[in-house]
């Protein structure tokens, strides 16, 4: 299904229609679209996390960014819920992750910190945050300890459960991503033991909080799985775009199994990195950087769109 991708000059490319990739590994959302149409760009500014807004599709942004946190922040993850509140998780130090809720106010659209709390651990890194559909429960997954994956939850953003170890690696760092899909929550991570692979576990919202289904391998072909992006479409399919030996490759979960047949497959034939996947609930937009083999510089952006039937350009 591969053909040469459309390329976009990165100096003129604008923000995506819904969400786009973030600054940590794995990539997470840094651009959100509120229900009013306002775009919110959250980004790292030195050691601080700040945001800017645009009310005209990204043509004009706030001149001065609004500060979210200025004290030793990195590796942040974000999630906007159905009523425009933004949930953030980021590393403060090797022993603490900060959770922050930015509550939404209309006319004009603004976001103000209303809840701040700390999740403590050992060697913590790469946090990922989501909110359970249909409830106030927020989940955070992170790497920590002896190269392990932990999840924790809170019903108010202030008091967090005892972290639950859901995968023990004991070799190298892993990169978790936690998402809500339908009435479930899934946690994805890189597993190094017995060969490099990408795995996940999931739970039903009605299950006991620390009850997770058994681990399943999604990809086991030694891909570069620190370079991936995941989104959920309105039919609760999960789409995974990942770096497969420098190819942009996509697979999806249809509620039963992970599919490898079309529309899954390779979107590029090589020289690709920095995967980013965007959705508006139906359509998908896949982006990746393309290496110029003459200069050995990633100087263009590859792009394909899926309209619910096929990818284009074909």
PDB file of C-alpha atoms in Angstrom:
ATOM      1  CA  UNK A   1       0.000   0.000   0.000  1.00  0.00           C
ATOM      2  CA  UNK A   2       3.062   2.260  -0.085  1.00  0.00           C
ATOM      3  CA  UNK A   3       3.509   5.189  -2.418  1.00  0.00           C
ATOM      4  CA  UNK A   4       5.651   8.278  -2.133  1.00  0.00           C
ATOM      5  CA  UNK A   5       4.172  10.528   0.579  1.00  0.00           C
ATOM      6  CA  UNK A   6       3.159  14.116   0.208  1.00  0.00           C
ATOM      7  CA  UNK A   7       5.889  16.298   1.690  1.00  0.00           C
ATOM      8  CA  UNK A   8       5.342  19.493   3.634  1.00  0.00           C
ATOM      9  CA  UNK A   9       7.872  22.256   4.223  1.00  0.00           C
ATOM     10  CA  UNK A  10       8.229  22.174   8.035  1.00  0.00           C
ATOM     11  CA  UNK A  11       8.814  25.946   8.150  1.00  0.00           C
ATOM     12  CA  UNK A  12       5.250  26.572   6.924  1.00  0.00           C
ATOM     13  CA  UNK A  13       3.311  23.559   8.262  1.00  0.00           C
ATOM     14  CA  UNK A  14       0.558  24.560  10.693  1.00  0.00           C
ATOM     15  CA  UNK A  15      -0.991  22.759  13.616  1.00  0.00           C
ATOM     16  CA  UNK A  16      -3.232  19.740  13.036  1.00  0.00           C
ATOM     17  CA  UNK A  17      -7.020  19.700  13.064  1.00  0.00           C
ATOM     18  CA  UNK A  18      -7.343  18.069  16.467  1.00  0.00           C
ATOM     19  CA  UNK A  19      -4.301  16.794  18.309  1.00  0.00           C
ATOM     20  CA  UNK A  20      -0.645  16.572  17.374  1.00  0.00           C
ATOM     21  CA  UNK A  21       2.549  15.040  18.708  1.00  0.00           C
ATOM     22  CA  UNK A  22       4.277  16.198  21.860  1.00  0.00           C
ATOM     23  CA  UNK A  23       7.769  16.633  23.146  1.00  0.00           C
ATOM     24  CA  UNK A  24       8.290  13.495  25.198  1.00  0.00           C
ATOM     25  CA  UNK A  25       8.843   9.903  24.146  1.00  0.00           C
ATOM     26  CA  UNK A  26       6.335   8.515  23.422  1.00  0.00           C
ATOM     27  CA  UNK A  27       4.737  11.503  21.753  1.00  0.00           C
ATOM     28  CA  UNK A  28       1.661  12.947  23.348  1.00  0.00           C
ATOM     29  CA  UNK A  29      -0.731  15.790  22.677  1.00  0.00           C
ATOM     30  CA  UNK A  30       0.516  19.354  22.806  1.00  0.00           C
ATOM     31  CA  UNK A  31      -2.201  20.927  20.641  1.00  0.00           C
ATOM     32  CA  UNK A  32      -5.814  20.572  21.782  1.00  0.00           C
ATOM     33  CA  UNK A  33      -9.008  21.831  20.155  1.00  0.00           C
ATOM     34  CA  UNK A  34     -11.682  22.950  22.591  1.00  0.00           C
ATOM     35  CA  UNK A  35     -15.339  22.431  21.718  1.00  0.00           C
ATOM     36  CA  UNK A  36     -15.497  26.155  20.916  1.00  0.00           C
ATOM     37  CA  UNK A  37     -12.810  25.767  18.248  1.00  0.00           C
ATOM     38  CA  UNK A  38     -10.051  27.447  20.269  1.00  0.00           C
ATOM     39  CA  UNK A  39      -6.656  25.805  19.818  1.00  0.00           C
ATOM     40  CA  UNK A  40      -4.440  25.388  22.873  1.00  0.00           C
ATOM     41  CA  UNK A  41      -0.715  24.872  22.320  1.00  0.00           C
ATOM     42  CA  UNK A  42       1.102  23.517  25.377  1.00  0.00           C
ATOM     43  CA  UNK A  43       4.864  23.384  25.141  1.00  0.00           C
ATOM     44  CA  UNK A  44       8.138  23.289  27.032  1.00  0.00           C
ATOM     45  CA  UNK A  45       9.825  26.681  27.377  1.00  0.00           C
ATOM     46  CA  UNK A  46      13.184  25.985  28.977  1.00  0.00           C
ATOM     47  CA  UNK A  47      12.373  24.411  32.347  1.00  0.00           C
ATOM     48  CA  UNK A  48       8.795  25.750  32.275  1.00  0.00           C
ATOM     49  CA  UNK A  49       5.542  24.491  30.763  1.00  0.00           C
ATOM     50  CA  UNK A  50       3.385  27.206  29.181  1.00  0.00           C
ATOM     51  CA  UNK A  51       0.430  27.550  26.819  1.00  0.00           C
ATOM     52  CA  UNK A  52      -0.776  29.808  24.032  1.00  0.00           C
ATOM     53  CA  UNK A  53      -4.227  30.058  22.413  1.00  0.00           C
ATOM     54  CA  UNK A  54      -5.505  30.687  18.923  1.00  0.00           C
ATOM     55  CA  UNK A  55      -9.104  31.466  18.001  1.00  0.00           C
ATOM     56  CA  UNK A  56      -8.560  31.562  14.217  1.00  0.00           C
ATOM     57  CA  UNK A  57      -7.244  28.104  13.289  1.00  0.00           C
ATOM     58  CA  UNK A  58      -3.659  28.880  14.253  1.00  0.00           C
ATOM     59  CA  UNK A  59      -3.198  32.035  12.153  1.00  0.00           C
ATOM     60  CA  UNK A  60      -2.610  34.227  15.219  1.00  0.00           C
ATOM     61  CA  UNK A  61      -1.490  33.025  18.663  1.00  0.00           C
ATOM     62  CA  UNK A  62      -1.258  34.780  22.023  1.00  0.00           C
ATOM     63  CA  UNK A  63       1.774  37.044  22.099  1.00  0.00           C
ATOM     64  CA  UNK A  64       2.810  36.148  25.639  1.00  0.00           C
ATOM     65  CA  UNK A  65       2.441  32.549  26.805  1.00  0.00           C
ATOM     66  CA  UNK A  66       0.544  31.717  29.995  1.00  0.00           C
ATOM     67  CA  UNK A  67       2.643  29.891  32.575  1.00  0.00           C
ATOM     68  CA  UNK A  68       1.541  26.477  33.835  1.00  0.00           C
ATOM     69  CA  UNK A  69       4.615  25.524  35.885  1.00  0.00           C
ATOM     70  CA  UNK A  70       8.085  27.046  36.019  1.00  0.00           C
ATOM     71  CA  UNK A  71       9.966  24.661  38.310  1.00  0.00           C
ATOM     72  CA  UNK A  72      12.100  21.909  36.746  1.00  0.00           C
ATOM     73  CA  UNK A  73       9.544  20.329  34.412  1.00  0.00           C
ATOM     74  CA  UNK A  74      10.085  17.804  31.626  1.00  0.00           C
ATOM     75  CA  UNK A  75       8.581  14.797  29.853  1.00  0.00           C
ATOM     76  CA  UNK A  76       4.991  15.995  29.989  1.00  0.00           C
ATOM     77  CA  UNK A  77       1.798  14.317  28.823  1.00  0.00           C
ATOM     78  CA  UNK A  78      -1.603  15.909  28.311  1.00  0.00           C
ATOM     79  CA  UNK A  79      -5.256  15.006  27.789  1.00  0.00           C
ATOM     80  CA  UNK A  80      -8.294  17.238  27.118  1.00  0.00           C
ATOM     81  CA  UNK A  81     -11.590  15.814  28.360  1.00  0.00           C
ATOM     82  CA  UNK A  82     -15.062  16.250  26.878  1.00  0.00           C
ATOM     83  CA  UNK A  83     -15.739  19.514  28.756  1.00  0.00           C
ATOM     84  CA  UNK A  84     -12.411  21.089  27.787  1.00  0.00           C
ATOM     85  CA  UNK A  85     -10.538  20.574  31.069  1.00  0.00           C
ATOM     86  CA  UNK A  86      -6.883  19.694  30.475  1.00  0.00           C
ATOM     87  CA  UNK A  87      -5.075  17.065  32.532  1.00  0.00           C
ATOM     88  CA  UNK A  88      -1.262  17.142  32.631  1.00  0.00           C
ATOM     89  CA  UNK A  89       1.369  14.832  34.086  1.00  0.00           C
ATOM     90  CA  UNK A  90       5.079  15.617  34.017  1.00  0.00           C
ATOM     91  CA  UNK A  91       8.282  14.706  35.786  1.00  0.00           C
ATOM     92  CA  UNK A  92       9.543  17.024  38.497  1.00  0.00           C
ATOM     93  CA  UNK A  93      12.513  14.874  39.536  1.00  0.00           C
ATOM     94  CA  UNK A  94      13.573  11.225  39.588  1.00  0.00           C
ATOM     95  CA  UNK A  95      11.298  10.721  42.608  1.00  0.00           C
ATOM     96  CA  UNK A  96       8.191  12.704  41.702  1.00  0.00           C
ATOM     97  CA  UNK A  97       5.596  13.213  38.971  1.00  0.00           C
ATOM     98  CA  UNK A  98       3.311  16.243  39.094  1.00  0.00           C
ATOM     99  CA  UNK A  99      -0.354  15.994  38.117  1.00  0.00           C
ATOM    100  CA  UNK A 100      -2.109  19.248  37.274  1.00  0.00           C
ATOM    101  CA  UNK A 101      -5.693  19.923  36.222  1.00  0.00           C
ATOM    102  CA  UNK A 102      -6.290  23.033  34.132  1.00  0.00           C
ATOM    103  CA  UNK A 103      -9.975  23.904  34.467  1.00  0.00           C
ATOM    104  CA  UNK A 104     -11.744  25.538  31.548  1.00  0.00           C
ATOM    105  CA  UNK A 105     -13.642  28.827  31.606  1.00  0.00           C
ATOM    106  CA  UNK A 106     -15.502  30.313  28.627  1.00  0.00           C
ATOM    107  CA  UNK A 107     -15.809  33.832  27.165  1.00  0.00           C
ATOM    108  CA  UNK A 108     -12.923  34.113  26.651  1.00  0.00           C
ATOM    109  CA  UNK A 109     -11.554  30.572  26.676  1.00  0.00           C
ATOM    110  CA  UNK A 110      -9.011  30.297  29.484  1.00  0.00           C
ATOM    111  CA  UNK A 111      -7.436  27.486  31.498  1.00  0.00           C
ATOM    112  CA  UNK A 112      -6.527  27.861  35.166  1.00  0.00           C
ATOM    113  CA  UNK A 113      -4.751  25.425  37.467  1.00  0.00           C
ATOM    114  CA  UNK A 114      -7.266  24.157  40.041  1.00  0.00           C
ATOM    115  CA  UNK A 115      -5.699  20.888  41.229  1.00  0.00           C
ATOM    116  CA  UNK A 116      -2.008  20.096  41.714  1.00  0.00           C
ATOM    117  CA  UNK A 117      -0.673  16.937  43.332  1.00  0.00           C
ATOM    118  CA  UNK A 118       2.427  14.762  43.385  1.00  0.00           C
ATOM    119  CA  UNK A 119       2.934  11.066  42.628  1.00  0.00           C
ATOM    120  CA  UNK A 120       6.083   9.734  44.265  1.00  0.00           C
ATOM    121  CA  UNK A 121       8.283   6.823  43.246  1.00  0.00           C
ATOM    122  CA  UNK A 122      11.835   5.773  42.469  1.00  0.00           C
ATOM    123  CA  UNK A 123      13.517   6.618  39.175  1.00  0.00           C
ATOM    124  CA  UNK A 124      10.238   7.864  37.707  1.00  0.00           C
ATOM    125  CA  UNK A 125      10.082   9.046  34.101  1.00  0.00           C
ATOM    126  CA  UNK A 126       7.943   9.286  30.936  1.00  0.00           C
ATOM    127  CA  UNK A 127       4.496   9.821  32.548  1.00  0.00           C
ATOM    128  CA  UNK A 128       1.326   9.447  30.497  1.00  0.00           C
ATOM    129  CA  UNK A 129      -2.140  10.624  31.577  1.00  0.00           C
ATOM    130  CA  UNK A 130      -5.742   9.956  30.559  1.00  0.00           C
ATOM    131  CA  UNK A 131      -9.244  10.292  32.021  1.00  0.00           C
ATOM    132  CA  UNK A 132     -11.636   7.372  32.211  1.00  0.00           C
ATOM    133  CA  UNK A 133     -14.708   7.809  30.013  1.00  0.00           C
ATOM    134  CA  UNK A 134     -17.890   8.388  31.996  1.00  0.00           C
ATOM    135  CA  UNK A 135     -16.244   9.137  35.345  1.00  0.00           C
ATOM    136  CA  UNK A 136     -13.872  11.546  37.081  1.00  0.00           C
ATOM    137  CA  UNK A 137     -11.140   8.935  37.471  1.00  0.00           C
ATOM    138  CA  UNK A 138      -7.756   9.974  36.087  1.00  0.00           C
ATOM    139  CA  UNK A 139      -5.017   7.444  35.310  1.00  0.00           C
ATOM    140  CA  UNK A 140      -1.274   8.001  35.104  1.00  0.00           C
ATOM    141  CA  UNK A 141       1.206   5.440  33.791  1.00  0.00           C
ATOM    142  CA  UNK A 142       4.941   5.876  34.170  1.00  0.00           C
ATOM    143  CA  UNK A 143       8.301   4.196  33.970  1.00  0.00           C
ATOM    144  CA  UNK A 144      10.113   3.737  37.260  1.00  0.00           C
ATOM    145  CA  UNK A 145      11.947   1.527  39.702  1.00  0.00           C
ATOM    146  CA  UNK A 146      14.064  -1.158  38.067  1.00  0.00           C
ATOM    147  CA  UNK A 147      12.838  -0.400  34.540  1.00  0.00           C
ATOM    148  CA  UNK A 148       9.236  -1.200  35.414  1.00  0.00           C
ATOM    149  CA  UNK A 149       5.836   0.128  34.314  1.00  0.00           C
ATOM    150  CA  UNK A 150       3.438   1.408  36.979  1.00  0.00           C
ATOM    151  CA  UNK A 151      -0.119   2.748  36.861  1.00  0.00           C
ATOM    152  CA  UNK A 152      -1.946   4.780  39.478  1.00  0.00           C
ATOM    153  CA  UNK A 153      -5.356   6.444  39.589  1.00  0.00           C
ATOM    154  CA  UNK A 154      -7.184   9.233  41.385  1.00  0.00           C
ATOM    155  CA  UNK A 155     -10.871  10.137  41.600  1.00  0.00           C
ATOM    156  CA  UNK A 156     -10.209  13.756  42.567  1.00  0.00           C
ATOM    157  CA  UNK A 157      -6.688  14.467  41.270  1.00  0.00           C
ATOM    158  CA  UNK A 158      -5.401  14.954  44.819  1.00  0.00           C
ATOM    159  CA  UNK A 159      -5.203  11.486  46.396  1.00  0.00           C
ATOM    160  CA  UNK A 160      -3.541   8.770  44.318  1.00  0.00           C
ATOM    161  CA  UNK A 161      -3.723   5.003  44.664  1.00  0.00           C
ATOM    162  CA  UNK A 162      -0.702   2.919  45.583  1.00  0.00           C
ATOM    163  CA  UNK A 163       1.162   2.470  42.256  1.00  0.00           C
ATOM    164  CA  UNK A 164       0.385  -0.864  40.633  1.00  0.00           C
ATOM    165  CA  UNK A 165       3.269  -2.693  38.913  1.00  0.00           C
ATOM    166  CA  UNK A 166       1.862  -4.026  35.629  1.00  0.00           C
ATOM    167  CA  UNK A 167       5.109  -4.897  33.822  1.00  0.00           C
ATOM    168  CA  UNK A 168       8.625  -5.634  35.059  1.00  0.00           C
ATOM    169  CA  UNK A 169      11.404  -5.227  32.496  1.00  0.00           C
ATOM    170  CA  UNK A 170      14.686  -5.110  34.431  1.00  0.00           C
ATOM    171  CA  UNK A 171      16.820  -4.292  31.415  1.00  0.00           C
ATOM    172  CA  UNK A 172      16.274  -0.858  29.821  1.00  0.00           C
ATOM    173  CA  UNK A 173      13.840   2.093  29.981  1.00  0.00           C
ATOM    174  CA  UNK A 174      10.339   1.648  28.605  1.00  0.00           C
ATOM    175  CA  UNK A 175       7.934   4.241  27.249  1.00  0.00           C
ATOM    176  CA  UNK A 176       4.342   3.883  28.485  1.00  0.00           C
ATOM    177  CA  UNK A 177       1.187   5.378  27.030  1.00  0.00           C
ATOM    178  CA  UNK A 178      -2.202   5.130  28.745  1.00  0.00           C
ATOM    179  CA  UNK A 179      -5.469   5.772  26.894  1.00  0.00           C
ATOM    180  CA  UNK A 180      -9.220   5.506  27.436  1.00  0.00           C
ATOM    181  CA  UNK A 181     -11.270   3.750  24.758  1.00  0.00           C
ATOM    182  CA  UNK A 182     -14.969   3.090  25.188  1.00  0.00           C
ATOM    183  CA  UNK A 183     -15.538   1.602  28.637  1.00  0.00           C
ATOM    184  CA  UNK A 184     -11.923   0.482  28.947  1.00  0.00           C
ATOM    185  CA  UNK A 185      -8.447   1.809  29.704  1.00  0.00           C
ATOM    186  CA  UNK A 186      -5.334   0.458  27.969  1.00  0.00           C
ATOM    187  CA  UNK A 187      -1.663   0.802  28.848  1.00  0.00           C
ATOM    188  CA  UNK A 188       1.016   0.385  26.150  1.00  0.00           C
ATOM    189  CA  UNK A 189       4.754  -0.005  26.648  1.00  0.00           C
ATOM    190  CA  UNK A 190       7.993  -1.234  25.187  1.00  0.00           C
ATOM    191  CA  UNK A 191       9.247  -4.570  26.521  1.00  0.00           C
ATOM    192  CA  UNK A 192      12.900  -5.461  26.104  1.00  0.00           C
ATOM    193  CA  UNK A 193      13.224  -8.920  27.625  1.00  0.00           C
ATOM    194  CA  UNK A 194      13.373 -11.925  25.278  1.00  0.00           C
ATOM    195  CA  UNK A 195      13.710  -9.640  22.274  1.00  0.00           C
ATOM    196  CA  UNK A 196      12.338  -6.145  21.741  1.00  0.00           C
ATOM    197  CA  UNK A 197       8.549  -5.945  21.484  1.00  0.00           C
ATOM    198  CA  UNK A 198       5.577  -3.646  22.020  1.00  0.00           C
ATOM    199  CA  UNK A 199       2.883  -4.838  24.405  1.00  0.00           C
ATOM    200  CA  UNK A 200      -0.259  -3.759  26.177  1.00  0.00           C
ATOM    201  CA  UNK A 201      -2.661  -4.545  28.992  1.00  0.00           C
ATOM    202  CA  UNK A 202      -6.208  -3.286  29.434  1.00  0.00           C
ATOM    203  CA  UNK A 203      -9.008  -3.199  31.978  1.00  0.00           C
ATOM    204  CA  UNK A 204     -12.759  -2.633  32.046  1.00  0.00           C
ATOM    205  CA  UNK A 205     -13.884   0.486  33.896  1.00  0.00           C
ATOM    206  CA  UNK A 206     -16.104  -1.648  36.101  1.00  0.00           C
ATOM    207  CA  UNK A 207     -13.284  -3.997  37.170  1.00  0.00           C
ATOM    208  CA  UNK A 208     -11.528  -3.742  40.502  1.00  0.00           C
ATOM    209  CA  UNK A 209      -9.139  -0.784  40.160  1.00  0.00           C
ATOM    210  CA  UNK A 210      -5.962  -2.884  40.248  1.00  0.00           C
ATOM    211  CA  UNK A 211      -7.343  -5.632  37.999  1.00  0.00           C
ATOM    212  CA  UNK A 212      -5.801  -5.688  34.515  1.00  0.00           C
ATOM    213  CA  UNK A 213      -6.074  -8.231  31.714  1.00  0.00           C
ATOM    214  CA  UNK A 214      -3.003 -10.268  30.871  1.00  0.00           C
ATOM    215  CA  UNK A 215      -0.199  -8.863  28.749  1.00  0.00           C
ATOM    216  CA  UNK A 216      -0.460  -9.164  24.953  1.00  0.00           C
ATOM    217  CA  UNK A 217       2.253  -8.534  22.356  1.00  0.00           C
ATOM    218  CA  UNK A 218       1.235  -6.199  19.519  1.00  0.00           C
ATOM    219  CA  UNK A 219       4.502  -5.967  17.569  1.00  0.00           C
ATOM    220  CA  UNK A 220       7.458  -8.318  18.017  1.00  0.00           C
ATOM    221  CA  UNK A 221       9.769  -7.487  15.094  1.00  0.00           C
ATOM    222  CA  UNK A 222      12.338  -5.301  16.888  1.00  0.00           C
ATOM    223  CA  UNK A 223      10.855  -1.951  15.819  1.00  0.00           C
ATOM    224  CA  UNK A 224      12.042   1.378  17.227  1.00  0.00           C
ATOM    225  CA  UNK A 225       9.253   1.553  19.767  1.00  0.00           C
ATOM    226  CA  UNK A 226      10.390   4.704  21.481  1.00  0.00           C
ATOM    227  CA  UNK A 227       9.058   6.367  18.312  1.00  0.00           C
ATOM    228  CA  UNK A 228       5.297   5.824  18.170  1.00  0.00           C
ATOM    229  CA  UNK A 229       1.922   7.570  18.354  1.00  0.00           C
ATOM    230  CA  UNK A 230      -1.515   6.254  19.393  1.00  0.00           C
ATOM    231  CA  UNK A 231      -5.034   7.645  18.882  1.00  0.00           C
ATOM    232  CA  UNK A 232      -8.591   6.359  19.369  1.00  0.00           C
ATOM    233  CA  UNK A 233     -11.315   6.955  16.763  1.00  0.00           C
ATOM    234  CA  UNK A 234     -15.016   7.426  17.538  1.00  0.00           C
ATOM    235  CA  UNK A 235     -15.731   3.718  16.911  1.00  0.00           C
ATOM    236  CA  UNK A 236     -13.216   2.955  19.727  1.00  0.00           C
ATOM    237  CA  UNK A 237     -10.657   1.489  17.350  1.00  0.00           C
ATOM    238  CA  UNK A 238      -7.097   2.052  18.571  1.00  0.00           C
ATOM    239  CA  UNK A 239      -4.567   3.110  15.928  1.00  0.00           C
ATOM    240  CA  UNK A 240      -0.818   2.673  16.437  1.00  0.00           C
ATOM    241  CA  UNK A 241       1.711   4.395  14.137  1.00  0.00           C
ATOM    242  CA  UNK A 242       5.270   3.249  14.799  1.00  0.00           C
ATOM    243  CA  UNK A 243       8.789   3.295  13.416  1.00  0.00           C
ATOM    244  CA  UNK A 244       9.380  -0.099  11.818  1.00  0.00           C
ATOM    245  CA  UNK A 245      13.015  -0.186  10.660  1.00  0.00           C
ATOM    246  CA  UNK A 246      12.682   3.460   9.546  1.00  0.00           C
ATOM    247  CA  UNK A 247       9.323   2.869   7.888  1.00  0.00           C
ATOM    248  CA  UNK A 248       6.107   4.529   9.055  1.00  0.00           C
ATOM    249  CA  UNK A 249       3.894   1.510   9.797  1.00  0.00           C
ATOM    250  CA  UNK A 250       0.352   1.443  11.162  1.00  0.00           C
ATOM    251  CA  UNK A 251      -1.765  -1.213  12.851  1.00  0.00           C
ATOM    252  CA  UNK A 252      -5.119  -0.983  14.590  1.00  0.00           C
ATOM    253  CA  UNK A 253      -7.211  -2.775  17.210  1.00  0.00           C
ATOM    254  CA  UNK A 254     -10.841  -3.381  16.218  1.00  0.00           C
ATOM    255  CA  UNK A 255     -12.049  -4.501  19.639  1.00  0.00           C
ATOM    256  CA  UNK A 256     -10.999  -8.097  19.060  1.00  0.00           C
ATOM    257  CA  UNK A 257      -7.531  -8.333  17.513  1.00  0.00           C
ATOM    258  CA  UNK A 258      -4.723  -6.121  16.206  1.00  0.00           C
ATOM    259  CA  UNK A 259      -5.085  -5.955  12.427  1.00  0.00           C
ATOM    260  CA  UNK A 260      -2.187  -6.080   9.955  1.00  0.00           C
ATOM    261  CA  UNK A 261      -4.171  -6.096   6.682  1.00  0.00           C
ATOM    262  CA  UNK A 262      -5.229  -2.904   4.873  1.00  0.00           C
ATOM    263  CA  UNK A 263      -5.777  -0.196   6.033  1.00  0.00           C
ATOM    264  CA  UNK A 264      -2.943  -1.359   8.289  1.00  0.00           C
ATOM    265  CA  UNK A 265       0.541  -1.652   6.788  1.00  0.00           C
ATOM    266  CA  UNK A 266       3.499   0.473   5.711  1.00  0.00           C
ATOM    267  CA  UNK A 267       2.805   4.128   4.905  1.00  0.00           C
ATOM    268  CA  UNK A 268       6.398   4.841   3.852  1.00  0.00           C
ATOM    269  CA  UNK A 269       9.213   2.730   2.440  1.00  0.00           C
ATOM    270  CA  UNK A 270      12.036   3.982   4.659  1.00  0.00           C
ATOM    271  CA  UNK A 271      14.069   6.990   5.825  1.00  0.00           C
ATOM    272  CA  UNK A 272      11.256   7.886   8.234  1.00  0.00           C
ATOM    273  CA  UNK A 273      11.231   8.962  11.885  1.00  0.00           C
ATOM    274  CA  UNK A 274       9.320  11.045  14.465  1.00  0.00           C
ATOM    275  CA  UNK A 275       5.879   9.465  14.073  1.00  0.00           C
ATOM    276  CA  UNK A 276       2.750  11.490  14.786  1.00  0.00           C
ATOM    277  CA  UNK A 277      -0.879  10.425  14.372  1.00  0.00           C
ATOM    278  CA  UNK A 278      -3.900  12.751  14.547  1.00  0.00           C
ATOM    279  CA  UNK A 279      -7.654  12.088  14.435  1.00  0.00           C
ATOM    280  CA  UNK A 280     -10.927  13.990  14.463  1.00  0.00           C
ATOM    281  CA  UNK A 281     -12.779  10.795  15.410  1.00  0.00           C
ATOM    282  CA  UNK A 282     -13.229   9.523  11.847  1.00  0.00           C
ATOM    283  CA  UNK A 283     -10.298  10.645   9.703  1.00  0.00           C
ATOM    284  CA  UNK A 284      -6.638   9.996  10.476  1.00  0.00           C
ATOM    285  CA  UNK A 285      -3.633  12.119   9.577  1.00  0.00           C
ATOM    286  CA  UNK A 286      -0.205  10.458   9.772  1.00  0.00           C
ATOM    287  CA  UNK A 287       2.989  12.516   9.810  1.00  0.00           C
ATOM    288  CA  UNK A 288       6.656  11.605   9.938  1.00  0.00           C
ATOM    289  CA  UNK A 289       9.952  13.273   9.155  1.00  0.00           C
ATOM    290  CA  UNK A 290      11.839  12.144   6.017  1.00  0.00           C
ATOM    291  CA  UNK A 291      15.602  11.822   5.839  1.00  0.00           C
ATOM    292  CA  UNK A 292      17.287  13.428   2.832  1.00  0.00           C
ATOM    293  CA  UNK A 293      19.738  10.685   1.874  1.00  0.00           C
ATOM    294  CA  UNK A 294      21.974  13.198   0.074  1.00  0.00           C
ATOM    295  CA  UNK A 295      22.485  15.504   3.052  1.00  0.00           C
ATOM    296  CA  UNK A 296      21.550  12.975   5.772  1.00  0.00           C
ATOM    297  CA  UNK A 297      19.195  15.575   7.267  1.00  0.00           C
ATOM    298  CA  UNK A 298      15.525  15.098   8.161  1.00  0.00           C
ATOM    299  CA  UNK A 299      14.348  18.151   6.213  1.00  0.00           C
ATOM    300  CA  UNK A 300      10.797  17.333   5.050  1.00  0.00           C
ATOM    301  CA  UNK A 301       7.585  15.967   6.553  1.00  0.00           C
ATOM    302  CA  UNK A 302       5.818  12.943   5.099  1.00  0.00           C
ATOM    303  CA  UNK A 303       2.039  12.877   5.290  1.00  0.00           C
ATOM    304  CA  UNK A 304      -0.934  10.651   4.507  1.00  0.00           C
ATOM    305  CA  UNK A 305      -4.637  10.909   5.309  1.00  0.00           C
ATOM    306  CA  UNK A 306      -7.088   8.090   5.998  1.00  0.00           C
ATOM    307  CA  UNK A 307     -10.739   8.986   5.287  1.00  0.00           C
ATOM    308  CA  UNK A 308     -12.274   5.914   6.888  1.00  0.00           C
ATOM    309  CA  UNK A 309     -11.893   3.899   3.677  1.00  0.00           C
ATOM    310  CA  UNK A 310      -8.385   4.332   2.301  1.00  0.00           C
ATOM    311  CA  UNK A 311      -5.138   6.267   2.657  1.00  0.00           C
ATOM    312  CA  UNK A 312      -4.232   9.070   0.282  1.00  0.00           C
ATOM    313  CA  UNK A 313      -2.177   9.603  -1.686  1.00  0.00           C
ATOM    314  CA  UNK A 314      -2.697   5.939  -2.572  1.00  0.00           C
TER     315      UNK A 314
END
